[in-house]
Short mmCIF file of C-alpha atoms in Angstrom, two decimals:
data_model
loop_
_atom_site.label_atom_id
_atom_site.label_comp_id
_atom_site.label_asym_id
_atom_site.label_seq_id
_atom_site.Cartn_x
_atom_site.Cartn_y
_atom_site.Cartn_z
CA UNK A 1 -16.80 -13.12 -27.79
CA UNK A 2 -15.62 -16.03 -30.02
CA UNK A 3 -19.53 -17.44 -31.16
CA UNK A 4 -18.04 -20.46 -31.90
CA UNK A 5 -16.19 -21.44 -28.31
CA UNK A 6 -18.88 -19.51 -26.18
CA UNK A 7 -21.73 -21.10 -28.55
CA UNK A 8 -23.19 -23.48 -25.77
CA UNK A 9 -23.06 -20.97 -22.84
CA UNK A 10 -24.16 -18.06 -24.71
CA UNK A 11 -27.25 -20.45 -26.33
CA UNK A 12 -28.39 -21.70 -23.27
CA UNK A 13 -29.18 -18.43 -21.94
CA UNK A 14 -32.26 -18.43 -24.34
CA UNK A 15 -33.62 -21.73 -23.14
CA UNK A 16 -36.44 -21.12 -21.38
CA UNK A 17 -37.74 -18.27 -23.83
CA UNK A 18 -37.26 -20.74 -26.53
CA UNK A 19 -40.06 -22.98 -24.58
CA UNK A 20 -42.31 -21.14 -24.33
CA UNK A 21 -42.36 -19.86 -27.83
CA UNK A 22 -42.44 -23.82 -29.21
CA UNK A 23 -45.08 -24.12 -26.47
CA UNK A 24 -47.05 -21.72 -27.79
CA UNK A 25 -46.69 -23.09 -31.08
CA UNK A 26 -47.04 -26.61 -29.97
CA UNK A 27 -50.20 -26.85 -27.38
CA UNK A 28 -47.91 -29.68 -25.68
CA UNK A 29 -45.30 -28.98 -22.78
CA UNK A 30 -43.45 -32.43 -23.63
CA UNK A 31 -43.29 -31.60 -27.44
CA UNK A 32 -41.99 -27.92 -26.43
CA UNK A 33 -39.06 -29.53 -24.63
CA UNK A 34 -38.31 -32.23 -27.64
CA UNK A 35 -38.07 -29.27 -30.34
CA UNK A 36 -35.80 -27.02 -27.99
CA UNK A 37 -33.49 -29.68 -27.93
CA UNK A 38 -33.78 -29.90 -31.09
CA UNK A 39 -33.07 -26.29 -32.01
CA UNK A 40 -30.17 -26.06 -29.42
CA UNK A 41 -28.52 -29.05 -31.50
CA UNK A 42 -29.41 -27.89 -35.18
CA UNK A 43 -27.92 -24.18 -33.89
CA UNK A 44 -24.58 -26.44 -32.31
CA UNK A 45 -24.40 -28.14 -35.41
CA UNK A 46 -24.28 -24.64 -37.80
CA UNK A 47 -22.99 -22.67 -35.37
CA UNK A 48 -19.97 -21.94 -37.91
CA UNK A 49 -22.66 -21.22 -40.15
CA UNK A 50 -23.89 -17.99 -37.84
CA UNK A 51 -22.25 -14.89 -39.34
CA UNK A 52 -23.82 -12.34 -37.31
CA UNK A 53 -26.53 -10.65 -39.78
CA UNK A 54 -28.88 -10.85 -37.15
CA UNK A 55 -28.78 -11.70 -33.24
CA UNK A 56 -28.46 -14.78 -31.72
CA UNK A 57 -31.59 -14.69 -30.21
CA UNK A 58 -33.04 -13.91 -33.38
CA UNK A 59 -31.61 -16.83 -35.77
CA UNK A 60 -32.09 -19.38 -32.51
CA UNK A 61 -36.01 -18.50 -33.21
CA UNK A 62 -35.94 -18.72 -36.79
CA UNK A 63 -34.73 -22.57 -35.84
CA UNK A 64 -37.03 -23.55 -33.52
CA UNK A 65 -40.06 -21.76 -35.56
CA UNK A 66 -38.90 -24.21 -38.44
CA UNK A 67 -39.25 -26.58 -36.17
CA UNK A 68 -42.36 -26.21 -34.56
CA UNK A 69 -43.20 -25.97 -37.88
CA UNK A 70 -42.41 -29.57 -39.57
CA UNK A 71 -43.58 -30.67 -36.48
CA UNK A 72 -47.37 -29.24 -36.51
CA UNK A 73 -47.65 -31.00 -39.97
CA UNK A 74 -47.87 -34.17 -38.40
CA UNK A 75 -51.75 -35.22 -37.54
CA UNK A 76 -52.49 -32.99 -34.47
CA UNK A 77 -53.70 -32.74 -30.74
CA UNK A 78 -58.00 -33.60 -31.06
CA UNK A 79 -59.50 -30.14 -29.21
CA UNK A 80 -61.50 -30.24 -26.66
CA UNK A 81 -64.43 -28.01 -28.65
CA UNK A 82 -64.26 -31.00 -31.58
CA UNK A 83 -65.47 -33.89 -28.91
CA UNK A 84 -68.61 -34.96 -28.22
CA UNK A 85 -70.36 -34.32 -24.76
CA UNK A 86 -70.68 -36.98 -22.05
CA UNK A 87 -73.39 -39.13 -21.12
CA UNK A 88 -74.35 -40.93 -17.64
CA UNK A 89 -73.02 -43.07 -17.23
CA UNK A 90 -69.69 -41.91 -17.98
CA UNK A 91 -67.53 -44.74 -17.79
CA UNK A 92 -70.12 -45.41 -21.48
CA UNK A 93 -66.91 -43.62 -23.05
CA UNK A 94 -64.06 -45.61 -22.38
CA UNK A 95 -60.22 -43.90 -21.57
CA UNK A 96 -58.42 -42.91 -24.96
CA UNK A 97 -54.49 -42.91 -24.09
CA UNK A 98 -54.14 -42.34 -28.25
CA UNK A 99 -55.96 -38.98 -27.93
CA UNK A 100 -53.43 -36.12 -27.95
CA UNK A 101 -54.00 -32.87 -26.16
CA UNK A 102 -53.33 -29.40 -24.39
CA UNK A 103 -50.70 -29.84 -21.63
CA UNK A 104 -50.64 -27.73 -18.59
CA UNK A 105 -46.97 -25.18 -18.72
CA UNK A 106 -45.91 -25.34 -14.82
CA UNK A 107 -46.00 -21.58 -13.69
CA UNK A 108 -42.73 -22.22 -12.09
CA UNK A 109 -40.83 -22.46 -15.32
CA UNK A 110 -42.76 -19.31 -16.90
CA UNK A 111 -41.18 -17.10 -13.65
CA UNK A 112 -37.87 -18.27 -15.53
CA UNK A 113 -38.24 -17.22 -18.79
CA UNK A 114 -38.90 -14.00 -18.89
CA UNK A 115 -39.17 -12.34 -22.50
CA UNK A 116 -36.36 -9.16 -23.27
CA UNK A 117 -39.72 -7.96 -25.37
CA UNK A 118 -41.87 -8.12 -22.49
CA UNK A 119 -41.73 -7.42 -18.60
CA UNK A 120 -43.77 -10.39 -18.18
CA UNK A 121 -45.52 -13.45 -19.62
CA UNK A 122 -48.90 -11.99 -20.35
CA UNK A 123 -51.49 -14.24 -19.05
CA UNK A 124 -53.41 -13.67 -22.30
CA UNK A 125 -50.63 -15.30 -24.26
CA UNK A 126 -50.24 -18.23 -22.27
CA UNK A 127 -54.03 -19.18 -21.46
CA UNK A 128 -55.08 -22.73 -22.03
CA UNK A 129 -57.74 -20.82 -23.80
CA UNK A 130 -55.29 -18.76 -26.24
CA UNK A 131 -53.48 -22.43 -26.47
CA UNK A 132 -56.40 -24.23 -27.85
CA UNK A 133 -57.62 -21.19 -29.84
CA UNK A 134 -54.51 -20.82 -32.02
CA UNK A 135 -53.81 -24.41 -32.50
CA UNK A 136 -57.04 -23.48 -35.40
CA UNK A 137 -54.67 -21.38 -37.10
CA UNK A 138 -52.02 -23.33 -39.79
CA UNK A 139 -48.37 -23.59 -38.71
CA UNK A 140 -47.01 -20.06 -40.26
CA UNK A 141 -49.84 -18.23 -40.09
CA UNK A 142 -49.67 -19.34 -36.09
CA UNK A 143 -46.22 -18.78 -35.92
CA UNK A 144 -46.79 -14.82 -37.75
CA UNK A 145 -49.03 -13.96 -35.21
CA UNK A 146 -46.79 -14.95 -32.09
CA UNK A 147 -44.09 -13.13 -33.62
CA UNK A 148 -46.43 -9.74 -34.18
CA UNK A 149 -48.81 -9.76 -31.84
CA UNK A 150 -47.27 -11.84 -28.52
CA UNK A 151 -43.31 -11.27 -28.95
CA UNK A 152 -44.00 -7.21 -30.62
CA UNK A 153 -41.88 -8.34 -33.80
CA UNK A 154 -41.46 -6.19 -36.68
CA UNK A 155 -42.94 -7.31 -39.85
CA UNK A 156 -39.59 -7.40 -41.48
CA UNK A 157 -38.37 -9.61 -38.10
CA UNK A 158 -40.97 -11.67 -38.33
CA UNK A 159 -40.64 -12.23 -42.41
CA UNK A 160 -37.17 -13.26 -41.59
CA UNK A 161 -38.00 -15.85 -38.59
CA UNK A 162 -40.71 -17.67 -40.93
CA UNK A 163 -39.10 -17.39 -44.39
CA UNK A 164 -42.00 -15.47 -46.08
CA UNK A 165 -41.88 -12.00 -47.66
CA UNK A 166 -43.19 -9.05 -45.59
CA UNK A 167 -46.02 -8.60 -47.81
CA UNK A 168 -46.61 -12.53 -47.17
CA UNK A 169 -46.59 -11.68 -43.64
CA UNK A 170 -49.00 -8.87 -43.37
CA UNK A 171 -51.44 -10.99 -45.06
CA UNK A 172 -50.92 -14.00 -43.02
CA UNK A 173 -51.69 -11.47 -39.73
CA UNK A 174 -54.79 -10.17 -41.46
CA UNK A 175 -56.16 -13.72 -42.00
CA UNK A 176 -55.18 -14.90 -38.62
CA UNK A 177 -56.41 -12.41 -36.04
CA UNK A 178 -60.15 -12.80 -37.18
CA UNK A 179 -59.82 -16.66 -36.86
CA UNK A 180 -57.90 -16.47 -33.28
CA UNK A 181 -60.76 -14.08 -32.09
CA UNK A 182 -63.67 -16.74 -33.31
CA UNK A 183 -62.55 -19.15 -30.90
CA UNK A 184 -61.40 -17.17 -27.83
CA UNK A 185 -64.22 -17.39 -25.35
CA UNK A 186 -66.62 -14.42 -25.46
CA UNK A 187 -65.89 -11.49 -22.51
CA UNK A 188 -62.41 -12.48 -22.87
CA UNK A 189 -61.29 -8.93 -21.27
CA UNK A 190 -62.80 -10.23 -17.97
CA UNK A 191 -60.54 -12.60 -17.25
CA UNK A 192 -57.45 -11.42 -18.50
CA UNK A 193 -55.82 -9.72 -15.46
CA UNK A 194 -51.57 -10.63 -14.77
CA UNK A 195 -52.29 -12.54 -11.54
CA UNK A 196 -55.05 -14.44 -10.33
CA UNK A 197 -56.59 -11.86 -8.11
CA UNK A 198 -58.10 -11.78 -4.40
CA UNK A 199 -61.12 -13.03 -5.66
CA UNK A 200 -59.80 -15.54 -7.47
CA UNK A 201 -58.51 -17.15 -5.04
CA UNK A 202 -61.33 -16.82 -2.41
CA UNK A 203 -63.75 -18.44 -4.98
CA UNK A 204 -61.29 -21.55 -5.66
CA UNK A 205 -60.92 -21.63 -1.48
CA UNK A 206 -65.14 -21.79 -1.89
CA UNK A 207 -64.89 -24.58 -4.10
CA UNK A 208 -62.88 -26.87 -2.11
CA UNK A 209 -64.88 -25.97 0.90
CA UNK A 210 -68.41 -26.89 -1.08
CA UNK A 211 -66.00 -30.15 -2.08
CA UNK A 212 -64.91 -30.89 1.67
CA UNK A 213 -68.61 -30.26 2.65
CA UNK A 214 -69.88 -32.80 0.08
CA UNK A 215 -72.64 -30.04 -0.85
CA UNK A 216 -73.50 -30.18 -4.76
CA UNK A 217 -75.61 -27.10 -4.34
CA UNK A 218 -72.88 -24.68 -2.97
CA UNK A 219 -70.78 -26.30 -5.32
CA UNK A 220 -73.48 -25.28 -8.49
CA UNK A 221 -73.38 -21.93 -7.04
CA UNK A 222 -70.10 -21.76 -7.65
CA UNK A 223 -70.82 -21.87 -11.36
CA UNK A 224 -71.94 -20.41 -14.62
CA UNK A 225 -74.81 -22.01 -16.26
CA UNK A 226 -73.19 -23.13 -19.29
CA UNK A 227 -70.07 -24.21 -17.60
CA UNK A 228 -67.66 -26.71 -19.12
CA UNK A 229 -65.34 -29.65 -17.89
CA UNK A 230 -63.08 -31.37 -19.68
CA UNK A 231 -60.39 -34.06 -18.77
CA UNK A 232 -57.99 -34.78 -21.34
CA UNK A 233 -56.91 -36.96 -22.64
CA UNK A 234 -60.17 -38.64 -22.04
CA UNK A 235 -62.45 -37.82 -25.27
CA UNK A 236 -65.11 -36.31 -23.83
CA UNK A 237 -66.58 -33.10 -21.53
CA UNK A 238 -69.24 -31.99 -19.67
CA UNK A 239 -71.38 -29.49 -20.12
CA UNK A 240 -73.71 -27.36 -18.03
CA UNK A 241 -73.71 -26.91 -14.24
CA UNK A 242 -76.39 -29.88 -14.01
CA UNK A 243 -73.95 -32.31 -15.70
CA UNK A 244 -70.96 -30.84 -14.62
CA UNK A 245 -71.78 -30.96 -10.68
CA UNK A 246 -73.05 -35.02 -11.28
CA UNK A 247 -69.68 -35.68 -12.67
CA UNK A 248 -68.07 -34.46 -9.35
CA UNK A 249 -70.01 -35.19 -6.85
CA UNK A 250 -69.32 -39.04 -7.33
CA UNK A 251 -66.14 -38.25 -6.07
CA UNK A 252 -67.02 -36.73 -3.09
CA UNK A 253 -64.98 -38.01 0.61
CA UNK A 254 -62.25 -38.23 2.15
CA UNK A 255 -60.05 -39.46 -0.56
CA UNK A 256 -59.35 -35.96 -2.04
CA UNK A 257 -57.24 -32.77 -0.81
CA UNK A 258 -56.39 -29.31 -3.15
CA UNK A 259 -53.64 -27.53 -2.71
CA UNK A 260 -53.94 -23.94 -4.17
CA UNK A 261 -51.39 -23.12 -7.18
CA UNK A 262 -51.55 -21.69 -10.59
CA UNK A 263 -50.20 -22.71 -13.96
CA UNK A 264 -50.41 -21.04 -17.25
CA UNK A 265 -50.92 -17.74 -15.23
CA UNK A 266 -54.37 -19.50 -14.37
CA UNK A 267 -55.61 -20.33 -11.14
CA UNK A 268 -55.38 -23.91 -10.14
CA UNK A 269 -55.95 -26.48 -7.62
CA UNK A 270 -53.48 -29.98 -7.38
CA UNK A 271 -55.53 -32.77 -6.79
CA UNK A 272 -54.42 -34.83 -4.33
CA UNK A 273 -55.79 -38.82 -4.26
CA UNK A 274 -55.54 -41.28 -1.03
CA UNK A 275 -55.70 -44.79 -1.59
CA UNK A 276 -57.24 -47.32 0.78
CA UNK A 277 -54.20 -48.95 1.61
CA UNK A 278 -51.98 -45.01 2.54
CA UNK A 279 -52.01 -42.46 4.57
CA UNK A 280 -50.57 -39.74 2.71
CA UNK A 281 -52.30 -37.89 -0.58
CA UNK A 282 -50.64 -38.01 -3.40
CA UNK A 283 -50.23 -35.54 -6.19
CA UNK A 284 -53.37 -37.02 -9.38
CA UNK A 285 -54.22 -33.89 -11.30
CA UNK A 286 -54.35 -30.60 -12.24
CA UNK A 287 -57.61 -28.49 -11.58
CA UNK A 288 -56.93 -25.20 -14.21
CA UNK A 289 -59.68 -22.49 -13.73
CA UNK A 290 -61.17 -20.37 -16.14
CA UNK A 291 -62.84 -17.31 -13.78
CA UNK A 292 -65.43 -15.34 -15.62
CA UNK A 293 -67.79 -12.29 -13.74
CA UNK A 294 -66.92 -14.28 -10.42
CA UNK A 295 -68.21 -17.70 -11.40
CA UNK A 296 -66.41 -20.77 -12.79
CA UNK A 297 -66.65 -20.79 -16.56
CA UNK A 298 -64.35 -23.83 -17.32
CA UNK A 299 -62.38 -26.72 -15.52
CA UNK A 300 -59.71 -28.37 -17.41
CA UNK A 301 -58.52 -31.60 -15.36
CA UNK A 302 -54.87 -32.74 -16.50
CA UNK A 303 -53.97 -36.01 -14.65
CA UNK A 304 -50.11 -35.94 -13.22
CA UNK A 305 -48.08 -37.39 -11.05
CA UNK A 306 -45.16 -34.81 -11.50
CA UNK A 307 -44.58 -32.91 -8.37
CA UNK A 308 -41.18 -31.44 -9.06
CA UNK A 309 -41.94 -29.65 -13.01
CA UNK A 310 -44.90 -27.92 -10.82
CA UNK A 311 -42.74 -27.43 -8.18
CA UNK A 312 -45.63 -28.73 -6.08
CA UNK A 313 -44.81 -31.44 -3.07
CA UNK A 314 -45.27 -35.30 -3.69
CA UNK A 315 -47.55 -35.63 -0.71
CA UNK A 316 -49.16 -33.88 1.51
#
């Protein structure tokens, strides 16, 4: 094939891969989509430039990793695990549109981009919990360890995709696994399965019945002790089952329905809000689950209104 004339088609085949690797990188859905386009029109742009002494796939990574790279050097997302707990009142801590955070990847999209070096996205790799973990890693040494230890790249690969020496890269690995596994939640192999399981999803069907039955003690049940909800990008969580049942029940009533779904290979629920003055529900949030020994662990709470990038309905 001429590289040149079949550039565009041929690049666009990689598109979704390429999102999820920035997304990885990134912590932020929207900022994954600005740096593919990004890549796709630096690669356009040099595409003479491409002489074939590695694959396509190969130098369209090196691109976006470069980046994802300038891009992470900018003053980052504020993590959940740097904020300060809650207090009751809540509304004490006003909204903080300025705070940057995790975003939610829409399941949907993941089905699409399925990696040649993998059957599947691993649910370990694409955890909101892996997210926020790496994002404590600096831009290369976060970008090393996707390449080794998510993607399966050789050091000499990877040495190539991040412009350091393979020696460089070794090192970088070493430093970087001990730091990723400090801030992955502890029993991290319970939780790790493809698909959210049976179980799964009869304890998320428990939770919105303990919702619909406005009963805060089924709803505790529900829950480990030292459970954790968070709702960016508002700067601040709750922590405990006490705390984190009082900031729900408020909302108990008829104003709320959950539709079952999943997103970052995570069980989820889509919120879905009445107002006074409409019939219909309509899509407010994101409910994504973190399951551990058959008890909620975490909640993270993303608010959105965008029903089709879910592939969820509007209303229901």
């Amino acid at each position: 094939m001429d590289l040149v004339d079949g550039f565009a088609e041929e690049a666009e085949r990689y598109r979704h891969e390429l999102r999820v690797h920035c997304y990885r990188m990134l912590g932020s859905f929207d900022d994954a989509e600005d740096v593919v386009q990004e890549t796709l029109l630096r690669a356009w742009r040099g595409r003479e430039s491409f002489e074939g002494r590695s694959s396509l796939r190969a130098w369209l990574y090196r691109i976006a990793t470069n980046v994802c790279i300038d891009d992470v050097r900018r003053p980052r997302r504020v993590l959940p695990y740097q904020l300060e707990p809650a207090s009751f009142p809540a509304t004490a801590l006003p909204p903080r549109e300025d705070v940057p955070w995790l975003q939610p990847f829409p399941d949907v999209l993941l089905d699409r981009a399925e990696e040649p070096d993998a059957t599947v996205i691993r649910r370990e790799t694409i955890e909101l919990a892996f997210l926020i973990a790496i994002q404590h890693l600096p831009p290369r040494q976060r970008a090393v360890l996707i390449f080794r230890d998510v993607l399966g790249w050789s050091a000499r690969e990877t040495a190539a995709a991040v412009g350091l020496s393979v020696a460089a890269v070794n090192s970088a690995l070493q430093r970087a696994r001990p730091v990723l596994r400090e801030h992955l939640p502890p029993h991290r192999s319970e939780w790790t399965a493809r698909d959210p399981s049976d179980d799964e999803r009869k304890l998320l069907a428990r939770y919105v019945t303990a919702w619909d039955n406005a009963d805060p003690a089924a709803l505790a049940a529900l829950m480990h002790e030292d459970v954790r909800i968070t709702m960016p990008p508002y700067p601040f969580w709750f922590e405990g089952r006490e705390d984190a049942v009082r900031s729900l029940t408020p909302n108990f009533g008829d104003r709320w329905r959950f539709r079952p779904t999943t997103v970052n290979r995570q069980p989820a629920l889509a919120a879905y809000l009445r107002s006074a003055v409409e019939i219909s529900y309509r899509l407010f949030a994101l409910d994504v689950f973190r399951l551990e020994s058959g008890r909620i662990a975490e909640i993270t709470a993303f608010e959105t209104t965008d029903h089709q990038v879910y592939g969820l309905p509007e209303t229901v």
